[in-house]
Amino acid sequence: MDSERTILHVDMDAFFASVEQILDPTLKGKPVIVGGDGTGRSVVSAASYEARRYGIHSAMPTAQARRLCPHGIFVRGTHGAYSDFSHRTYEILERFSPLIERTSLDDFYLDLTGCGRLHGTPIEIAEKIKRTVFEETQLPVSVGVGTSKLVAKVASGLAKPSGILQIFPGSEAGFFRPLPVKKLPGVGKSAAETLHRFNLKTLGDVAAMTPEVLEKTFGSHGPSLWRRAQGIDSSPVTPDHGPRKSISRDTTFSEDTLDAEELRAVLYSLTEYAARQLRSEGMVARTVTVKVRYSDFKTVTAARKVSSPTDMDHCLYEVAVERLDYLLLRRMRVRLIGVSLSNLAPRDTRQGELFDAPTREKQRRLCSGLDRLRNRFGPGIISAGPAVRLQKQRL
Ligand SMILES: [Mg+2]
């Protein structure tokens, strides 16, 4: 049945950097690096292809990027513009299929199954999309075509920059076989290192194992790794309307840390970010879950309900930090920390508490004032509470 699906993965090339080059054409053809000012703990969120020639890539500390490319142009980013360009791209894609899933600001899956040949063959559609997006937004995109989201995503990754690649039905496993394991979406640097330790270097090496052996070695992810290594993926393209179940943010530290103050500050930033998303969708959350991955890769979560559903940073953070402190009792270095807000409901159904209503209203006005500033100038512009410490470090 999968061989009958036609999925496109449309991915903007060096998205934030490309937008900066469109907004300021004098940056065209130059090494543009988006993310902080090249000092402190900030990391690169996007690098133009000109910058990538110097070995710069996203998630690299900006300080390192500056060493690699001292004449690079470092910009903080224009976040309102990114969602605007993303939205315009979405509107173009809607002309080609009603079934679109946006997985981030700059990548989209389209299900063309059942769209007939109105717009041509999948490759012709990919070409039309690429051309139209460029004509209407100037953004360079790459398109992958395949029988599943996984295959289409691997194809677009290989097509970059500014290319189109189709992996034909039936040829998925053969196409995947020689690829290094890190080309498989979801296999990050550390997972790749683990696989290498077991002498699994290519996706073909993984596919040659049995799902049972992989399960023994890698736990419950083993069998799905085995399937995915052969290009098998039946996940549907899910349009992102419909009620959302949770809002999560997490981050991995460049170096594992035990510094509770730093961990709290990062948790505050993550909570602030998630709460902003919550407010922009007009929702309140009842449950706060904190996730910690220790340096031994053990991952644990701790959840607690807030006394009454809320969308305010400090109320959510109060619960989050209490859960974090609990998880830190293990006294082991932390490599990843995350927060998730769940049990969501529309704001209006929230039960008001009579006595602190005026304070609440004041806090809400403060929060939404901060949101407006952040939407306009980017999330780094202003920060309250413990995250101020992080801001200072970045300066
Ligand atoms: Mg991209």
Short mmCIF file of C-alpha atoms and ligand atoms in Angstrom, two decimals:
data_model
loop_
_atom_site.label_atom_id
_atom_site.label_comp_id
_atom_site.label_asym_id
_atom_site.label_seq_id
_atom_site.Cartn_x
_atom_site.Cartn_y
_atom_site.Cartn_z
CA MET A 1 0.00 0.00 0.00
CA ASP A 2 2.91 2.32 0.84
CA SER A 3 4.29 2.00 -2.65
CA GLU A 4 1.16 3.77 -3.86
CA ARG A 5 1.74 6.87 -1.80
CA THR A 6 3.43 9.94 -3.22
CA ILE A 7 4.89 12.26 -0.63
CA LEU A 8 6.88 15.43 -1.19
CA HIS A 9 9.18 16.97 1.37
CA VAL A 10 9.73 20.65 0.71
CA ASP A 11 12.59 22.14 2.69
CA MET A 12 13.87 25.69 2.49
CA ASP A 13 17.64 25.92 2.14
CA ALA A 14 19.45 27.67 5.01
CA PHE A 15 16.08 29.23 5.79
CA PHE A 16 16.84 31.98 8.35
CA ALA A 17 20.00 32.97 6.48
CA SER A 18 18.15 33.02 3.15
CA VAL A 19 15.46 35.28 4.62
CA GLU A 20 18.15 37.65 5.94
CA GLN A 21 19.65 37.77 2.44
CA ILE A 22 16.27 38.59 0.95
CA LEU A 23 15.57 41.31 3.53
CA ASP A 24 19.00 42.83 2.98
CA PRO A 25 20.19 42.08 -0.56
CA THR A 26 23.69 43.37 0.24
CA LEU A 27 24.09 40.09 2.19
CA LYS A 28 23.59 37.99 -0.96
CA GLY A 29 26.58 35.80 -1.77
CA LYS A 30 28.11 36.47 1.64
CA PRO A 31 28.70 34.21 4.64
CA VAL A 32 25.68 35.01 6.81
CA ILE A 33 25.38 33.43 10.24
CA VAL A 34 22.15 33.77 12.19
CA GLY A 35 22.27 33.35 15.96
CA GLY A 36 23.65 35.59 18.64
CA ASP A 37 26.70 37.78 18.32
CA GLY A 38 29.44 35.16 18.35
CA THR A 39 30.11 35.26 22.06
CA GLY A 40 28.82 33.53 25.17
CA ARG A 41 26.69 30.44 24.93
CA SER A 42 24.65 31.30 21.84
CA VAL A 43 24.54 28.81 18.99
CA VAL A 44 24.16 29.18 15.24
CA SER A 45 20.54 28.77 14.18
CA ALA A 46 21.28 28.99 10.45
CA ALA A 47 24.25 29.55 8.17
CA SER A 48 24.15 30.54 4.50
CA TYR A 49 25.81 28.14 2.07
CA GLU A 50 28.63 30.67 1.71
CA ALA A 51 29.22 30.32 5.48
CA ARG A 52 28.95 26.54 5.38
CA ARG A 53 32.04 26.44 3.18
CA TYR A 54 33.97 27.41 6.31
CA GLY A 55 32.62 24.39 8.15
CA ILE A 56 29.92 26.34 9.97
CA HIS A 57 26.66 24.52 10.63
CA SER A 58 23.60 25.07 12.78
CA ALA A 59 23.80 24.25 16.50
CA MET A 60 27.51 25.11 16.48
CA PRO A 61 28.49 27.64 19.17
CA THR A 62 28.62 31.06 17.53
CA ALA A 63 31.99 31.74 19.16
CA GLN A 64 33.41 28.79 17.23
CA ALA A 65 31.72 29.99 14.03
CA ARG A 66 33.42 33.35 14.49
CA ARG A 67 36.81 31.66 14.80
CA LEU A 68 36.18 29.67 11.62
CA CYS A 69 34.98 32.69 9.67
CA PRO A 70 36.06 35.97 11.30
CA HIS A 71 34.72 38.07 8.39
CA GLY A 72 31.31 36.34 8.53
CA ILE A 73 28.24 38.51 8.97
CA PHE A 74 26.61 37.61 12.28
CA VAL A 75 22.97 38.60 12.66
CA ARG A 76 20.63 38.07 15.57
CA GLY A 77 17.67 37.13 13.40
CA THR A 78 14.32 38.64 12.46
CA HIS A 79 11.82 36.18 13.87
CA GLY A 80 8.59 37.83 12.74
CA ALA A 81 9.86 37.69 9.17
CA TYR A 82 10.58 33.96 9.37
CA SER A 83 7.00 33.04 10.23
CA ASP A 84 5.79 35.41 7.53
CA PHE A 85 7.93 33.72 4.84
CA SER A 86 6.89 30.33 6.19
CA HIS A 87 3.24 31.27 5.91
CA ARG A 88 3.64 32.53 2.35
CA THR A 89 5.31 29.28 1.37
CA TYR A 90 2.48 27.32 2.98
CA GLU A 91 -0.04 29.27 0.91
CA ILE A 92 1.82 28.38 -2.28
CA LEU A 93 1.90 24.68 -1.34
CA GLU A 94 -1.84 24.72 -0.72
CA ARG A 95 -2.33 25.14 -4.46
CA PHE A 96 -0.81 21.70 -5.02
CA SER A 97 -2.37 19.55 -2.30
CA PRO A 98 -4.91 19.95 0.50
CA LEU A 99 -2.86 17.59 2.67
CA ILE A 100 0.09 19.53 4.05
CA GLU A 101 1.97 19.00 7.27
CA ARG A 102 4.28 21.71 8.51
CA THR A 103 6.88 20.22 10.82
CA SER A 104 8.82 23.41 11.40
CA LEU A 105 8.92 26.91 9.97
CA ASP A 106 10.91 25.69 6.99
CA ASP A 107 9.86 22.20 6.12
CA PHE A 108 6.64 20.73 4.84
CA TYR A 109 5.28 17.38 3.76
CA LEU A 110 2.69 17.19 0.99
CA ASP A 111 0.68 14.09 0.27
CA LEU A 112 -0.01 13.97 -3.46
CA THR A 113 -1.68 10.58 -3.30
CA GLY A 114 -5.07 10.88 -4.95
CA CYS A 115 -4.33 14.33 -6.38
CA GLY A 116 -4.41 12.82 -9.86
CA ARG A 117 -2.24 14.25 -12.60
CA LEU A 118 -3.75 17.71 -12.55
CA HIS A 119 -0.34 19.31 -11.97
CA GLY A 120 1.73 16.64 -13.73
CA THR A 121 4.06 13.91 -12.52
CA PRO A 122 5.52 14.16 -9.00
CA ILE A 123 8.78 15.50 -10.46
CA GLU A 124 6.92 18.11 -12.51
CA ILE A 125 5.02 19.16 -9.41
CA ALA A 126 8.26 19.38 -7.45
CA GLU A 127 9.73 21.60 -10.17
CA LYS A 128 6.64 23.81 -10.23
CA ILE A 129 6.72 24.20 -6.46
CA LYS A 130 10.40 25.08 -6.44
CA ARG A 131 9.93 27.61 -9.23
CA THR A 132 6.80 29.19 -7.77
CA VAL A 133 8.27 29.52 -4.28
CA PHE A 134 11.35 31.17 -5.75
CA GLU A 135 9.37 33.52 -7.99
CA GLU A 136 7.01 34.62 -5.25
CA THR A 137 9.30 34.69 -2.22
CA GLN A 138 12.87 34.43 -3.61
CA LEU A 139 13.45 31.53 -1.21
CA PRO A 140 15.56 28.62 -2.45
CA VAL A 141 13.99 25.25 -1.64
CA SER A 142 14.88 21.61 -2.13
CA VAL A 143 12.27 18.95 -2.76
CA GLY A 144 12.41 15.24 -2.07
CA VAL A 145 9.92 12.80 -3.57
CA GLY A 146 9.21 9.34 -2.22
CA THR A 147 6.64 6.82 -1.06
CA SER A 148 6.78 7.94 2.58
CA LYS A 149 7.65 10.95 4.70
CA LEU A 150 10.92 9.31 5.69
CA VAL A 151 11.99 8.59 2.11
CA ALA A 152 10.96 12.07 0.92
CA LYS A 153 12.92 13.69 3.75
CA VAL A 154 16.08 11.70 3.04
CA ALA A 155 15.69 12.64 -0.63
CA SER A 156 15.35 16.38 0.05
CA GLY A 157 18.38 16.23 2.34
CA LEU A 158 20.45 14.73 -0.45
CA ALA A 159 19.06 17.20 -3.00
CA LYS A 160 20.31 20.26 -1.11
CA PRO A 161 20.98 22.96 -1.95
CA SER A 162 18.29 23.94 -4.40
CA GLY A 163 17.72 20.52 -5.92
CA ILE A 164 15.05 17.91 -6.52
CA LEU A 165 15.46 14.19 -5.96
CA GLN A 166 12.99 11.36 -6.35
CA ILE A 167 13.54 7.93 -4.84
CA PHE A 168 11.38 5.62 -6.93
CA PRO A 169 8.89 3.13 -5.49
CA GLY A 170 10.57 -0.19 -4.84
CA SER A 171 14.10 1.23 -4.80
CA GLU A 172 14.02 2.61 -1.22
CA ALA A 173 16.01 -0.11 0.54
CA GLY A 174 18.62 -0.21 -2.21
CA PHE A 175 18.92 3.57 -2.17
CA PHE A 176 19.30 3.69 1.61
CA ARG A 177 21.82 0.83 1.83
CA PRO A 178 25.09 2.73 1.18
CA LEU A 179 24.07 5.86 3.14
CA PRO A 180 25.88 6.59 6.42
CA VAL A 181 23.64 6.02 9.46
CA LYS A 182 23.56 9.73 10.31
CA LYS A 183 21.60 10.42 7.11
CA LEU A 184 18.60 8.74 8.72
CA PRO A 185 16.31 11.38 10.28
CA GLY A 186 16.33 10.96 14.04
CA VAL A 187 19.86 9.58 14.19
CA GLY A 188 21.86 12.39 15.74
CA LYS A 189 25.53 12.59 16.47
CA SER A 190 25.42 10.51 19.65
CA ALA A 191 23.14 7.81 18.21
CA ALA A 192 25.48 7.59 15.20
CA GLU A 193 28.45 7.14 17.55
CA THR A 194 26.63 4.36 19.38
CA LEU A 195 25.86 2.60 16.10
CA HIS A 196 29.49 2.97 15.02
CA ARG A 197 30.61 1.27 18.22
CA PHE A 198 28.63 -1.76 17.07
CA ASN A 199 30.26 -1.45 13.66
CA LEU A 200 27.02 -0.31 12.08
CA LYS A 201 28.24 2.38 9.68
CA THR A 202 25.70 2.36 6.88
CA LEU A 203 21.96 1.91 6.77
CA GLY A 204 22.66 -1.35 4.94
CA ASP A 205 24.64 -2.55 7.99
CA VAL A 206 21.60 -1.82 10.17
CA ALA A 207 19.17 -3.47 7.73
CA ALA A 208 21.34 -6.62 7.69
CA MET A 209 20.70 -7.09 11.43
CA THR A 210 17.51 -8.64 12.74
CA PRO A 211 14.94 -6.52 14.58
CA GLU A 212 15.36 -8.84 17.61
CA VAL A 213 19.09 -8.22 17.87
CA LEU A 214 18.57 -4.48 17.49
CA GLU A 215 15.90 -4.55 20.17
CA LYS A 216 18.27 -6.31 22.58
CA THR A 217 20.96 -3.72 21.93
CA PHE A 218 18.99 -0.50 21.54
CA GLY A 219 15.74 -1.24 23.34
CA SER A 220 12.31 -0.43 21.98
CA HIS A 221 13.74 1.83 19.25
CA GLY A 222 15.62 -1.10 17.72
CA PRO A 223 12.90 -2.60 15.52
CA SER A 224 11.76 0.77 14.21
CA LEU A 225 15.39 1.65 13.44
CA TRP A 226 15.60 -1.57 11.43
CA ARG A 227 12.48 -0.72 9.43
CA ARG A 228 13.48 2.88 8.85
CA ALA A 229 16.96 1.84 7.71
CA GLN A 230 15.18 0.19 4.77
CA GLY A 231 13.01 3.18 4.04
CA ILE A 232 9.88 1.69 5.60
CA ASP A 233 7.65 4.30 7.20
CA SER A 234 3.87 4.37 7.22
CA SER A 235 3.35 7.58 9.22
CA PRO A 236 0.65 9.74 7.65
CA VAL A 237 0.93 13.35 6.53
CA THR A 238 -1.04 15.04 9.29
CA PRO A 239 -2.29 18.56 8.63
CA ASP A 240 -1.54 20.60 11.71
CA HIS A 241 -4.99 21.96 12.40
CA GLY A 242 -7.04 20.21 15.05
CA PRO A 243 -6.58 20.56 18.76
CA ARG A 244 -3.06 20.37 20.01
CA LYS A 245 -2.29 18.02 22.87
CA SER A 246 0.86 19.51 24.28
CA ILE A 247 3.52 22.16 23.74
CA SER A 248 7.10 21.13 24.37
CA ARG A 249 10.51 22.72 24.18
CA ASP A 250 13.83 21.11 24.94
CA THR A 251 17.49 21.78 24.48
CA THR A 252 20.71 19.80 24.57
CA PHE A 253 23.73 21.31 26.29
CA SER A 254 26.98 21.57 24.39
CA GLU A 255 28.60 20.22 27.57
CA ASP A 256 26.79 18.16 30.20
CA THR A 257 26.21 20.21 33.33
CA LEU A 258 25.38 19.87 37.00
CA ASP A 259 25.13 23.61 37.60
CA ALA A 260 21.64 23.89 39.12
CA GLU A 261 21.49 27.61 38.61
CA GLU A 262 22.27 27.28 34.93
CA LEU A 263 19.75 24.46 34.57
CA ARG A 264 17.06 26.55 36.21
CA ALA A 265 17.83 29.49 33.96
CA VAL A 266 17.56 27.33 30.85
CA LEU A 267 14.36 25.78 32.16
CA TYR A 268 12.96 29.25 32.66
CA SER A 269 13.73 30.17 29.05
CA LEU A 270 12.12 26.98 27.78
CA THR A 271 9.03 27.51 29.93
CA GLU A 272 8.79 31.11 28.80
CA TYR A 273 8.99 29.98 25.18
CA ALA A 274 6.36 27.27 25.59
CA ALA A 275 4.06 29.61 27.50
CA ARG A 276 4.32 32.19 24.76
CA GLN A 277 3.18 29.58 22.25
CA LEU A 278 0.37 28.65 24.64
CA ARG A 279 -0.82 32.25 24.86
CA SER A 280 -0.58 32.78 21.12
CA GLU A 281 -2.97 29.85 20.69
CA GLY A 282 -5.32 31.12 23.38
CA MET A 283 -4.83 28.06 25.57
CA VAL A 284 -4.11 27.31 29.22
CA ALA A 285 -2.25 24.28 30.56
CA ARG A 286 -3.03 22.14 33.56
CA THR A 287 0.03 19.88 33.63
CA VAL A 288 3.71 20.70 33.53
CA THR A 289 6.21 17.95 32.73
CA VAL A 290 9.96 18.34 33.02
CA LYS A 291 12.23 16.00 31.12
CA VAL A 292 15.89 15.42 31.92
CA ARG A 293 18.38 13.27 30.07
CA TYR A 294 21.42 12.50 32.20
CA SER A 295 24.93 12.04 30.84
CA ASP A 296 24.41 8.26 30.93
CA PHE A 297 21.46 8.80 28.52
CA LYS A 298 18.90 7.74 31.06
CA THR A 299 15.85 9.91 30.40
CA VAL A 300 13.29 10.66 33.09
CA THR A 301 10.25 12.88 33.36
CA ALA A 302 8.45 14.35 36.32
CA ALA A 303 5.01 15.90 36.02
CA ARG A 304 2.76 17.90 38.29
CA LYS A 305 -0.54 19.70 37.95
CA VAL A 306 -0.74 23.42 38.51
CA SER A 307 -3.29 24.49 41.12
CA SER A 308 -5.45 26.01 38.42
CA PRO A 309 -4.93 25.97 34.62
CA THR A 310 -2.76 28.85 33.54
CA ASP A 311 -0.83 30.39 30.67
CA MET A 312 1.50 32.51 32.76
CA ASP A 313 5.27 32.07 32.73
CA HIS A 314 5.93 32.30 36.43
CA CYS A 315 3.05 29.99 37.51
CA LEU A 316 4.21 27.32 35.09
CA TYR A 317 7.85 27.85 35.98
CA GLU A 318 7.13 27.52 39.70
CA VAL A 319 5.90 23.98 39.12
CA ALA A 320 8.58 23.19 36.54
CA VAL A 321 11.47 24.22 38.75
CA GLU A 322 10.16 22.20 41.67
CA ARG A 323 10.09 19.13 39.41
CA LEU A 324 13.57 19.94 38.07
CA ASP A 325 15.03 20.18 41.56
CA TYR A 326 13.52 16.82 42.31
CA LEU A 327 15.15 15.28 39.20
CA LEU A 328 18.49 16.85 40.11
CA LEU A 329 18.59 14.83 43.33
CA ARG A 330 20.25 12.15 41.23
CA ARG A 331 23.42 14.26 41.18
CA MET A 332 24.39 13.26 37.69
CA ARG A 333 25.34 15.64 34.90
CA VAL A 334 22.53 16.63 32.57
CA ARG A 335 22.80 16.66 28.78
CA LEU A 336 19.24 17.57 27.83
CA ILE A 337 16.43 19.35 29.57
CA GLY A 338 12.92 19.97 28.37
CA VAL A 339 9.52 21.16 29.46
CA SER A 340 6.11 20.15 28.21
CA LEU A 341 2.76 21.81 28.87
CA SER A 342 -0.21 19.49 28.51
CA ASN A 343 -3.83 18.97 29.49
CA LEU A 344 -4.59 22.03 27.41
CA ALA A 345 -7.89 23.86 27.30
CA PRO A 346 -9.08 27.09 25.69
CA ARG A 347 -8.43 30.04 27.98
CA ASP A 348 -12.10 30.96 28.45
CA THR A 349 -13.07 27.74 30.20
CA ARG A 350 -10.52 28.47 32.90
CA GLN A 351 -12.02 28.83 36.31
CA GLY A 352 -11.28 32.24 37.68
CA GLU A 353 -10.17 32.66 41.23
CA LEU A 354 -12.01 35.62 42.55
CA PHE A 355 -9.45 37.00 44.92
CA ASP A 356 -6.34 37.10 42.84
CA ALA A 357 -8.14 38.10 39.67
CA PRO A 358 -6.75 41.66 39.50
CA THR A 359 -3.15 40.44 39.99
CA ARG A 360 -3.71 37.82 37.34
CA GLU A 361 -4.98 40.42 34.89
CA LYS A 362 -1.92 42.55 35.56
CA GLN A 363 0.39 39.60 35.02
CA ARG A 364 -1.39 38.64 31.84
CA ARG A 365 -0.94 42.16 30.50
CA LEU A 366 2.75 41.96 31.36
CA CYS A 367 3.08 38.58 29.64
CA SER A 368 1.31 39.67 26.48
CA GLY A 369 3.33 42.89 26.40
CA LEU A 370 6.50 40.81 26.52
CA ASP A 371 5.10 38.55 23.79
CA ARG A 372 4.55 41.52 21.50
CA LEU A 373 8.14 42.65 21.99
CA ARG A 374 9.46 39.15 21.39
CA ASN A 375 7.34 38.68 18.27
CA ARG A 376 8.66 41.92 16.94
CA PHE A 377 12.32 41.68 17.86
CA GLY A 378 12.91 37.98 18.41
CA PRO A 379 12.85 35.85 21.56
CA GLY A 380 16.23 37.13 22.77
CA ILE A 381 15.01 40.70 23.21
CA ILE A 382 13.66 40.49 26.68
CA SER A 383 13.63 38.02 29.48
CA ALA A 384 12.31 38.00 33.01
CA GLY A 385 13.35 35.95 35.99
CA PRO A 386 16.27 33.53 36.04
CA ALA A 387 16.81 33.66 32.29
CA VAL A 388 18.21 37.16 32.73
CA ARG A 389 21.33 35.41 33.94
CA LEU A 390 21.58 33.61 30.61
CA GLN A 391 21.17 36.85 28.71
CA LYS A 392 23.99 38.37 30.67
CA GLN A 393 26.23 35.44 29.87
CA ARG A 394 25.57 35.90 26.20
CA LEU A 395 26.61 39.55 26.23
MG MG B 1 15.64 23.78 5.89
#
